[in-house]
Amino acid sequence: MIPLVESFYSFQGEGKFVGSPSVFIRLGGCNLGCAGFGVKLGGLVGCDSIKAVNQEHFGDTWEKVDNLIPTINEYIKELEFKPDIVFTGGEPLLHYQNPILLEALSHFQEHRITFETNATIEIDFEKYPNYKNITFAMSVKLENSGEAKLKRINHQAINAIVKNTKESFFKFVLSKKDVETKEIEAITKPYQSTKIYCMPMGSTAKELAENDKAVANFCIKKGYNYVDRMHIRLWDNEEGR
Ligand code: SF4
């Protein structure tokens, strides 16, 4: 069994592959809470994926599936091309040893597969070599997440991903209040050849607009890649987008 929060077909709204048609598989559970992102839902405060994070409140709505292949096939069966497949969460690497997930990775190995991860979970790449062929979007959390540094930064986990995978990149979320941060430099210093993408914070287009220019100027100054959050710009935080 693996907890499936939602699946949908859309385009990638963030990071290096922004704009790419993608099937999204959102798995339940997270080892962080990120209350600092301030998204409010039913008396809870967290990130814009709070329904995938908080098992206590939303776990009943997660579908417990024993095969992800038919779920993904449902979206791709009529397409004449191979879309990206994106595993997201919550923290999808909580399930990295789950045979249901491993089976799906083998089955769809001809697709570009990305894991959107907070990069705090160390993968055993020798035991699970499937992950060597996967792209990792490492959204390492900054101080603005509200999480303790020891919990949100795990260099062993980051190093294992950078060293063992064919492709990985960093993805950071910033508000206009964070553009003086030195944390990105500190976190990424040991991984000089790994690209850095920064995105404005916000779960609605209005909130993005409050942060986008400051973050864009920060990227220009620092030599980072600015990337928007296109799905939010177009559809706010609508589910299934
Ligand atoms: S790590 Fe990601 S999914 Fe988990 S609480 Fe933080 S922002 Fe949300």
Tab-separated table of N, CA and C in Angstrom, residues 90-216:
chain	number	residue	atom	x	y	z
A	90	GLY	N	3.670	16.645	0.104
A	90	GLY	CA	4.443	15.889	1.069
A	90	GLY	C	5.905	15.635	0.667
A	91	GLU	N	6.441	14.611	1.264
A	91	GLU	CA	7.817	14.217	0.952
A	91	GLU	C	7.792	12.811	0.347
A	92	PRO	N	7.877	12.716	-0.990
A	92	PRO	CA	7.729	11.404	-1.620
A	92	PRO	C	8.817	10.403	-1.238
A	93	LEU	N	9.997	10.913	-0.827
A	93	LEU	CA	11.071	9.976	-0.488
A	93	LEU	C	10.825	9.236	0.828
A	94	LEU	N	9.807	9.627	1.570
A	94	LEU	CA	9.419	8.818	2.735
A	94	LEU	C	9.096	7.394	2.279
A	95	HIS	N	8.702	7.261	1.016
A	95	HIS	CA	8.249	5.967	0.480
A	95	HIS	C	9.272	5.352	-0.469
A	96	TYR	N	10.515	5.825	-0.403
A	96	TYR	CA	11.434	5.449	-1.486
A	96	TYR	C	11.738	3.952	-1.529
A	97	GLN	N	11.535	3.252	-0.400
A	97	GLN	CA	11.807	1.798	-0.407
A	97	GLN	C	10.536	0.984	-0.692
A	98	ASN	N	9.436	1.660	-0.871
A	98	ASN	CA	8.159	0.963	-1.066
A	98	ASN	C	8.143	0.237	-2.427
A	99	PRO	N	7.905	-1.083	-2.431
A	99	PRO	CA	7.932	-1.833	-3.706
A	99	PRO	C	6.939	-1.308	-4.740
A	100	ILE	N	5.852	-0.703	-4.301
A	100	ILE	CA	4.860	-0.174	-5.263
A	100	ILE	C	5.460	0.994	-6.046
A	101	LEU	N	6.208	1.819	-5.341
A	101	LEU	CA	6.870	2.942	-5.988
A	101	LEU	C	8.002	2.441	-6.893
A	102	LEU	N	8.764	1.483	-6.404
A	102	LEU	CA	9.888	0.935	-7.189
A	102	LEU	C	9.387	0.292	-8.477
A	103	GLU	N	8.264	-0.381	-8.375
A	103	GLU	CA	7.681	-1.033	-9.560
A	103	GLU	C	7.286	0.027	-10.605
A	104	ALA	N	6.708	1.124	-10.139
A	104	ALA	CA	6.315	2.195	-11.067
A	104	ALA	C	7.549	2.829	-11.705
A	105	LEU	N	8.617	3.003	-10.942
A	105	LEU	CA	9.840	3.599	-11.509
A	105	LEU	C	10.408	2.718	-12.621
A	106	SER	N	10.402	1.398	-12.390
A	106	SER	CA	10.908	0.479	-13.430
A	106	SER	C	10.004	0.519	-14.652
A	107	HIS	N	8.723	0.504	-14.419
A	107	HIS	CA	7.764	0.423	-15.523
A	107	HIS	C	7.849	1.649	-16.446
A	108	PHE	N	8.043	2.816	-15.843
A	108	PHE	CA	8.030	4.051	-16.646
A	108	PHE	C	9.435	4.615	-16.863
A	109	GLN	N	10.428	3.739	-16.891
A	109	GLN	CA	11.809	4.232	-16.958
A	109	GLN	C	12.130	4.969	-18.249
A	110	GLU	N	11.295	4.837	-19.276
A	110	GLU	CA	11.559	5.589	-20.509
A	110	GLU	C	11.057	7.029	-20.438
A	111	HIS	N	10.340	7.338	-19.393
A	111	HIS	CA	9.880	8.720	-19.194
A	111	HIS	C	10.917	9.474	-18.358
A	112	ARG	N	10.924	10.785	-18.470
A	112	ARG	CA	11.730	11.553	-17.522
A	112	ARG	C	10.952	11.616	-16.204
A	113	ILE	N	11.555	11.095	-15.174
A	113	ILE	CA	10.894	11.055	-13.865
A	113	ILE	C	11.614	12.018	-12.929
A	114	THR	N	10.838	12.849	-12.261
A	114	THR	CA	11.410	13.782	-11.287
A	114	THR	C	10.798	13.541	-9.920
A	115	PHE	N	11.645	13.608	-8.902
A	115	PHE	CA	11.149	13.633	-7.520
A	115	PHE	C	11.302	15.048	-6.997
A	116	GLU	N	10.222	15.587	-6.480
A	116	GLU	CA	10.284	16.886	-5.815
A	116	GLU	C	10.444	16.607	-4.324
A	117	THR	N	11.623	16.897	-3.812
A	117	THR	CA	11.954	16.459	-2.455
A	117	THR	C	12.526	17.596	-1.620
A	118	ASN	N	12.383	17.466	-0.297
A	118	ASN	CA	13.048	18.448	0.572
A	118	ASN	C	14.499	18.034	0.847
A	119	ALA	N	14.932	16.927	0.272
A	119	ALA	CA	16.332	16.463	0.323
A	119	ALA	C	16.850	16.260	1.747
A	120	THR	N	15.995	15.752	2.600
A	120	THR	CA	16.444	15.452	3.976
A	120	THR	C	16.557	13.945	4.218
A	121	ILE	N	16.110	13.140	3.246
A	121	ILE	CA	16.115	11.687	3.440
A	121	ILE	C	17.231	11.072	2.600
A	122	GLU	N	18.127	10.378	3.274
A	122	GLU	CA	19.286	9.829	2.559
A	122	GLU	C	18.911	8.519	1.869
A	123	ILE	N	19.065	8.506	0.558
A	123	ILE	CA	18.732	7.313	-0.233
A	123	ILE	C	19.943	6.379	-0.265
A	124	ASP	N	19.687	5.096	-0.123
A	124	ASP	CA	20.744	4.095	-0.294
A	124	ASP	C	20.769	3.730	-1.784
A	125	PHE	N	21.617	4.422	-2.544
A	125	PHE	CA	21.624	4.246	-3.997
A	125	PHE	C	22.191	2.898	-4.430
A	126	GLU	N	22.998	2.291	-3.583
A	126	GLU	CA	23.529	0.980	-3.973
A	126	GLU	C	22.436	-0.078	-3.873
A	127	LYS	N	21.627	0.027	-2.840
A	127	LYS	CA	20.536	-0.935	-2.661
A	127	LYS	C	19.357	-0.659	-3.612
A	128	TYR	N	19.168	0.625	-3.929
A	128	TYR	CA	18.028	1.017	-4.776
A	128	TYR	C	18.543	1.784	-6.002
A	129	PRO	N	19.228	1.083	-6.934
A	129	PRO	CA	19.874	1.780	-8.062
A	129	PRO	C	18.895	2.448	-9.025
A	130	ASN	N	17.608	2.091	-8.956
A	130	ASN	CA	16.598	2.742	-9.806
A	130	ASN	C	16.687	4.262	-9.706
A	131	TYR	N	17.049	4.737	-8.526
A	131	TYR	CA	17.022	6.181	-8.290
A	131	TYR	C	18.171	6.924	-8.973
A	132	LYS	N	19.139	6.157	-9.485
A	132	LYS	CA	20.263	6.820	-10.162
A	132	LYS	C	19.823	7.473	-11.475
A	133	ASN	N	18.740	6.961	-12.045
A	133	ASN	CA	18.279	7.482	-13.339
A	133	ASN	C	17.196	8.543	-13.208
A	134	ILE	N	17.021	9.031	-12.026
A	134	ILE	CA	15.914	9.952	-11.778
A	134	ILE	C	16.455	11.351	-11.538
A	135	THR	N	15.642	12.335	-11.888
A	135	THR	CA	16.027	13.727	-11.626
A	135	THR	C	15.463	14.150	-10.272
A	136	PHE	N	16.289	14.840	-9.510
A	136	PHE	CA	15.835	15.302	-8.195
A	136	PHE	C	15.784	16.826	-8.156
A	137	ALA	N	14.594	17.344	-7.886
A	137	ALA	CA	14.423	18.774	-7.637
A	137	ALA	C	14.502	18.940	-6.120
A	138	MET	N	15.652	19.440	-5.663
A	138	MET	CA	15.895	19.496	-4.207
A	138	MET	C	15.441	20.841	-3.658
A	139	SER	N	14.271	20.829	-3.062
A	139	SER	CA	13.730	22.057	-2.492
A	139	SER	C	14.105	22.110	-1.009
A	140	VAL	N	15.381	22.382	-0.777
A	140	VAL	CA	15.872	22.440	0.608
A	140	VAL	C	15.226	23.638	1.291
A	141	LYS	N	14.754	23.421	2.480
A	141	LYS	CA	14.006	24.483	3.148
A	141	LYS	C	14.933	25.480	3.833
A	142	LEU	N	14.554	26.748	3.736
A	142	LEU	CA	15.309	27.839	4.346
A	142	LEU	C	14.685	28.189	5.697
A	143	GLU	N	15.299	29.172	6.346
A	143	GLU	CA	14.805	29.622	7.653
A	143	GLU	C	13.329	30.043	7.581
A	144	ASN	N	12.911	30.591	6.421
A	144	ASN	CA	11.524	31.073	6.290
A	144	ASN	C	10.484	29.948	6.399
A	145	SER	N	10.922	28.696	6.383
A	145	SER	CA	9.982	27.570	6.527
A	145	SER	C	9.522	27.405	7.980
A	146	GLY	N	10.295	28.001	8.890
A	146	GLY	CA	9.961	27.856	10.312
A	146	GLY	C	10.499	26.571	10.931
A	147	GLU	N	11.180	25.757	10.138
A	147	GLU	CA	11.738	24.506	10.655
A	147	GLU	C	13.136	24.726	11.221
A	148	ALA	N	13.524	23.901	12.203
A	148	ALA	CA	14.866	23.994	12.779
A	148	ALA	C	15.902	23.578	11.734
A	149	LYS	N	17.041	24.257	11.757
A	149	LYS	CA	18.095	24.006	10.760
A	149	LYS	C	18.514	22.535	10.728
A	150	LEU	N	18.644	21.946	11.902
A	150	LEU	CA	19.095	20.547	11.967
A	150	LEU	C	18.124	19.593	11.280
A	151	LYS	N	16.863	19.979	11.280
A	151	LYS	CA	15.830	19.121	10.688
A	151	LYS	C	15.729	19.321	9.169
A	152	ARG	N	15.968	20.549	8.728
A	152	ARG	CA	15.687	20.853	7.313
A	152	ARG	C	16.910	20.752	6.398
A	153	ILE	N	18.105	20.678	6.983
A	153	ILE	CA	19.292	20.567	6.129
A	153	ILE	C	20.061	19.299	6.482
A	154	ASN	N	20.193	18.414	5.504
A	154	ASN	CA	20.901	17.154	5.709
A	154	ASN	C	21.904	16.992	4.557
A	155	HIS	N	23.140	17.403	4.822
A	155	HIS	CA	24.132	17.381	3.743
A	155	HIS	C	24.449	15.963	3.264
A	156	GLN	N	24.330	14.986	4.150
A	156	GLN	CA	24.562	13.608	3.685
A	156	GLN	C	23.544	13.221	2.618
A	157	ALA	N	22.296	13.613	2.860
A	157	ALA	CA	21.225	13.290	1.900
A	157	ALA	C	21.435	14.045	0.587
A	158	ILE	N	21.775	15.339	0.694
A	158	ILE	CA	21.984	16.149	-0.522
A	158	ILE	C	23.172	15.588	-1.315
A	159	ASN	N	24.250	15.328	-0.602
A	159	ASN	CA	25.464	14.839	-1.245
A	159	ASN	C	25.214	13.508	-1.970
A	160	ALA	N	24.456	12.631	-1.345
A	160	ALA	CA	24.155	11.332	-1.969
A	160	ALA	C	23.390	11.545	-3.281
A	161	ILE	N	22.449	12.471	-3.273
A	161	ILE	CA	21.669	12.744	-4.496
A	161	ILE	C	22.576	13.332	-5.577
A	162	VAL	N	23.347	14.348	-5.212
A	162	VAL	CA	24.198	15.024	-6.202
A	162	VAL	C	25.218	14.051	-6.803
A	163	LYS	N	25.777	13.208	-5.938
A	163	LYS	CA	26.844	12.289	-6.387
A	163	LYS	C	26.324	11.135	-7.241
A	164	ASN	N	25.124	10.661	-6.935
A	164	ASN	CA	24.672	9.397	-7.539
A	164	ASN	C	23.683	9.516	-8.689
A	165	THR	N	23.084	10.691	-8.862
A	165	THR	CA	22.006	10.758	-9.857
A	165	THR	C	22.465	11.436	-11.138
A	166	LYS	N	21.744	11.151	-12.203
A	166	LYS	CA	22.157	11.729	-13.484
A	166	LYS	C	21.850	13.226	-13.516
A	167	GLU	N	20.888	13.655	-12.722
A	167	GLU	CA	20.550	15.078	-12.742
A	167	GLU	C	19.887	15.499	-11.436
A	168	SER	N	20.303	16.643	-10.929
A	168	SER	CA	19.636	17.218	-9.758
A	168	SER	C	19.834	18.733	-9.799
A	169	PHE	N	18.943	19.434	-9.142
A	169	PHE	CA	19.085	20.898	-9.046
A	169	PHE	C	18.422	21.366	-7.758
A	170	PHE	N	18.802	22.569	-7.327
A	170	PHE	CA	18.190	23.159	-6.131
A	170	PHE	C	17.041	24.067	-6.525
A	171	LYS	N	16.065	24.115	-5.638
A	171	LYS	CA	14.878	24.955	-5.873
A	171	LYS	C	14.546	25.603	-4.527
A	172	PHE	N	14.574	26.918	-4.472
A	172	PHE	CA	14.296	27.603	-3.208
A	172	PHE	C	13.108	28.540	-3.368
A	173	VAL	N	12.333	28.636	-2.315
A	173	VAL	CA	11.174	29.533	-2.305
A	173	VAL	C	11.495	30.725	-1.409
A	174	LEU	N	11.331	31.930	-1.953
A	174	LEU	CA	11.698	33.138	-1.206
A	174	LEU	C	10.586	34.173	-1.250
A	175	SER	N	10.456	34.938	-0.169
A	175	SER	CA	9.588	36.109	-0.208
A	175	SER	C	10.482	37.339	-0.306
A	176	LYS	N	9.872	38.483	-0.474
A	176	LYS	CA	10.703	39.699	-0.591
A	176	LYS	C	11.461	39.963	0.704
A	177	LYS	N	10.980	39.396	1.810
A	177	LYS	CA	11.677	39.598	3.090
A	177	LYS	C	12.965	38.766	3.179
A	178	ASP	N	13.098	37.771	2.288
A	178	ASP	CA	14.224	36.824	2.405
A	178	ASP	C	15.401	37.145	1.492
A	179	VAL	N	15.288	38.236	0.720
A	179	VAL	CA	16.299	38.404	-0.334
A	179	VAL	C	17.673	38.854	0.183
A	180	GLU	N	17.784	39.058	1.467
A	180	GLU	CA	19.117	39.332	2.027
A	180	GLU	C	19.754	38.032	2.535
A	181	THR	N	19.055	36.933	2.384
A	181	THR	CA	19.551	35.691	2.980
A	181	THR	C	20.919	35.265	2.424
A	182	LYS	N	21.725	34.721	3.331
A	182	LYS	CA	23.024	34.163	2.903
A	182	LYS	C	22.924	32.627	2.949
A	183	GLU	N	21.738	32.146	3.311
A	183	GLU	CA	21.585	30.699	3.497
A	183	GLU	C	21.785	29.905	2.219
A	184	ILE	N	21.319	30.451	1.107
A	184	ILE	CA	21.421	29.688	-0.152
A	184	ILE	C	22.887	29.437	-0.484
A	185	GLU	N	23.688	30.495	-0.328
A	185	GLU	CA	25.133	30.328	-0.581
A	185	GLU	C	25.722	29.264	0.334
A	186	ALA	N	25.343	29.325	1.601
A	186	ALA	CA	25.918	28.392	2.578
A	186	ALA	C	25.504	26.946	2.256
A	187	ILE	N	24.248	26.757	1.924
A	187	ILE	CA	23.754	25.393	1.665
A	187	ILE	C	24.375	24.817	0.388
A	188	THR	N	24.483	25.660	-0.636
A	188	THR	CA	24.866	25.130	-1.951
A	188	THR	C	26.381	25.143	-2.201
A	189	LYS	N	27.127	25.761	-1.313
A	189	LYS	CA	28.581	25.912	-1.525
A	189	LYS	C	29.298	24.597	-1.877
A	190	PRO	N	29.004	23.486	-1.197
A	190	PRO	CA	29.730	22.250	-1.553
A	190	PRO	C	29.321	21.654	-2.905
A	191	TYR	N	28.299	22.216	-3.558
A	191	TYR	CA	27.759	21.584	-4.785
A	191	TYR	C	27.790	22.615	-5.922
A	192	GLN	N	28.990	23.072	-6.234
A	192	GLN	CA	29.142	24.210	-7.157
A	192	GLN	C	28.557	23.959	-8.541
A	193	SER	N	28.530	22.692	-8.981
A	193	SER	CA	28.038	22.471	-10.354
A	193	SER	C	26.530	22.188	-10.396
A	194	THR	N	25.865	22.270	-9.250
A	194	THR	CA	24.416	22.014	-9.214
A	194	THR	C	23.667	23.341	-9.361
A	195	LYS	N	22.804	23.409	-10.340
A	195	LYS	CA	22.114	24.674	-10.632
A	195	LYS	C	21.139	25.067	-9.538
A	196	ILE	N	20.922	26.371	-9.410
A	196	ILE	CA	20.044	26.912	-8.361
A	196	ILE	C	18.896	27.677	-9.022
A	197	TYR	N	17.686	27.316	-8.647
A	197	TYR	CA	16.489	28.000	-9.134
A	197	TYR	C	15.775	28.616	-7.936
A	198	CYS	N	15.382	29.867	-8.050
A	198	CYS	CA	14.628	30.521	-6.965
A	198	CYS	C	13.263	30.937	-7.475
A	199	MET	N	12.271	30.782	-6.589
A	199	MET	CA	10.889	31.078	-6.970
A	199	MET	C	10.270	31.985	-5.920
A	200	PRO	N	9.309	32.814	-6.311
A	200	PRO	CA	8.639	33.668	-5.328
A	200	PRO	C	7.664	32.871	-4.456
A	201	MET	N	7.586	33.252	-3.197
A	201	MET	CA	6.635	32.602	-2.289
A	201	MET	C	5.216	33.083	-2.596
A	202	GLY	N	4.225	32.222	-2.352
A	202	GLY	CA	2.833	32.625	-2.527
A	202	GLY	C	1.986	31.466	-2.996
A	203	SER	N	0.770	31.379	-2.453
A	203	SER	CA	-0.114	30.311	-2.898
A	203	SER	C	-1.243	30.857	-3.766
A	204	THR	N	-1.186	32.173	-4.067
A	204	THR	CA	-2.117	32.767	-5.026
A	204	THR	C	-1.308	33.687	-5.942
A	205	ALA	N	-1.891	34.001	-7.099
A	205	ALA	CA	-1.193	34.890	-8.035
A	205	ALA	C	-0.926	36.243	-7.371
A	206	LYS	N	-1.858	36.682	-6.529
A	206	LYS	CA	-1.705	37.975	-5.854
A	206	LYS	C	-0.490	37.946	-4.921
A	207	GLU	N	-0.351	36.855	-4.172
A	207	GLU	CA	0.806	36.740	-3.267
A	207	GLU	C	2.116	36.643	-4.049
A	208	LEU	N	2.098	35.908	-5.160
A	208	LEU	CA	3.313	35.819	-5.995
A	208	LEU	C	3.745	37.211	-6.451
A	209	ALA	N	2.747	37.997	-6.858
A	209	ALA	CA	3.052	39.334	-7.387
A	209	ALA	C	3.677	40.231	-6.322
A	210	GLU	N	3.436	39.924	-5.062
A	210	GLU	CA	4.037	40.719	-3.978
A	210	GLU	C	5.526	40.411	-3.812
A	211	ASN	N	5.943	39.235	-4.290
A	211	ASN	CA	7.326	38.802	-4.060
A	211	ASN	C	8.173	38.670	-5.322
A	212	ASP	N	7.532	38.589	-6.483
A	212	ASP	CA	8.273	38.164	-7.680
A	212	ASP	C	9.422	39.086	-8.074
A	213	LYS	N	9.189	40.398	-8.064
A	213	LYS	CA	10.248	41.299	-8.567
A	213	LYS	C	11.454	41.299	-7.645
A	214	ALA	N	11.200	41.267	-6.347
A	214	ALA	CA	12.328	41.245	-5.394
A	214	ALA	C	13.145	39.963	-5.575
A	215	VAL	N	12.465	38.847	-5.792
A	215	VAL	CA	13.179	37.567	-5.968
A	215	VAL	C	13.922	37.560	-7.317
A	216	ALA	N	13.284	38.098	-8.339
A	216	ALA	CA	13.939	38.166	-9.659
A	216	ALA	C	15.216	39.012	-9.570
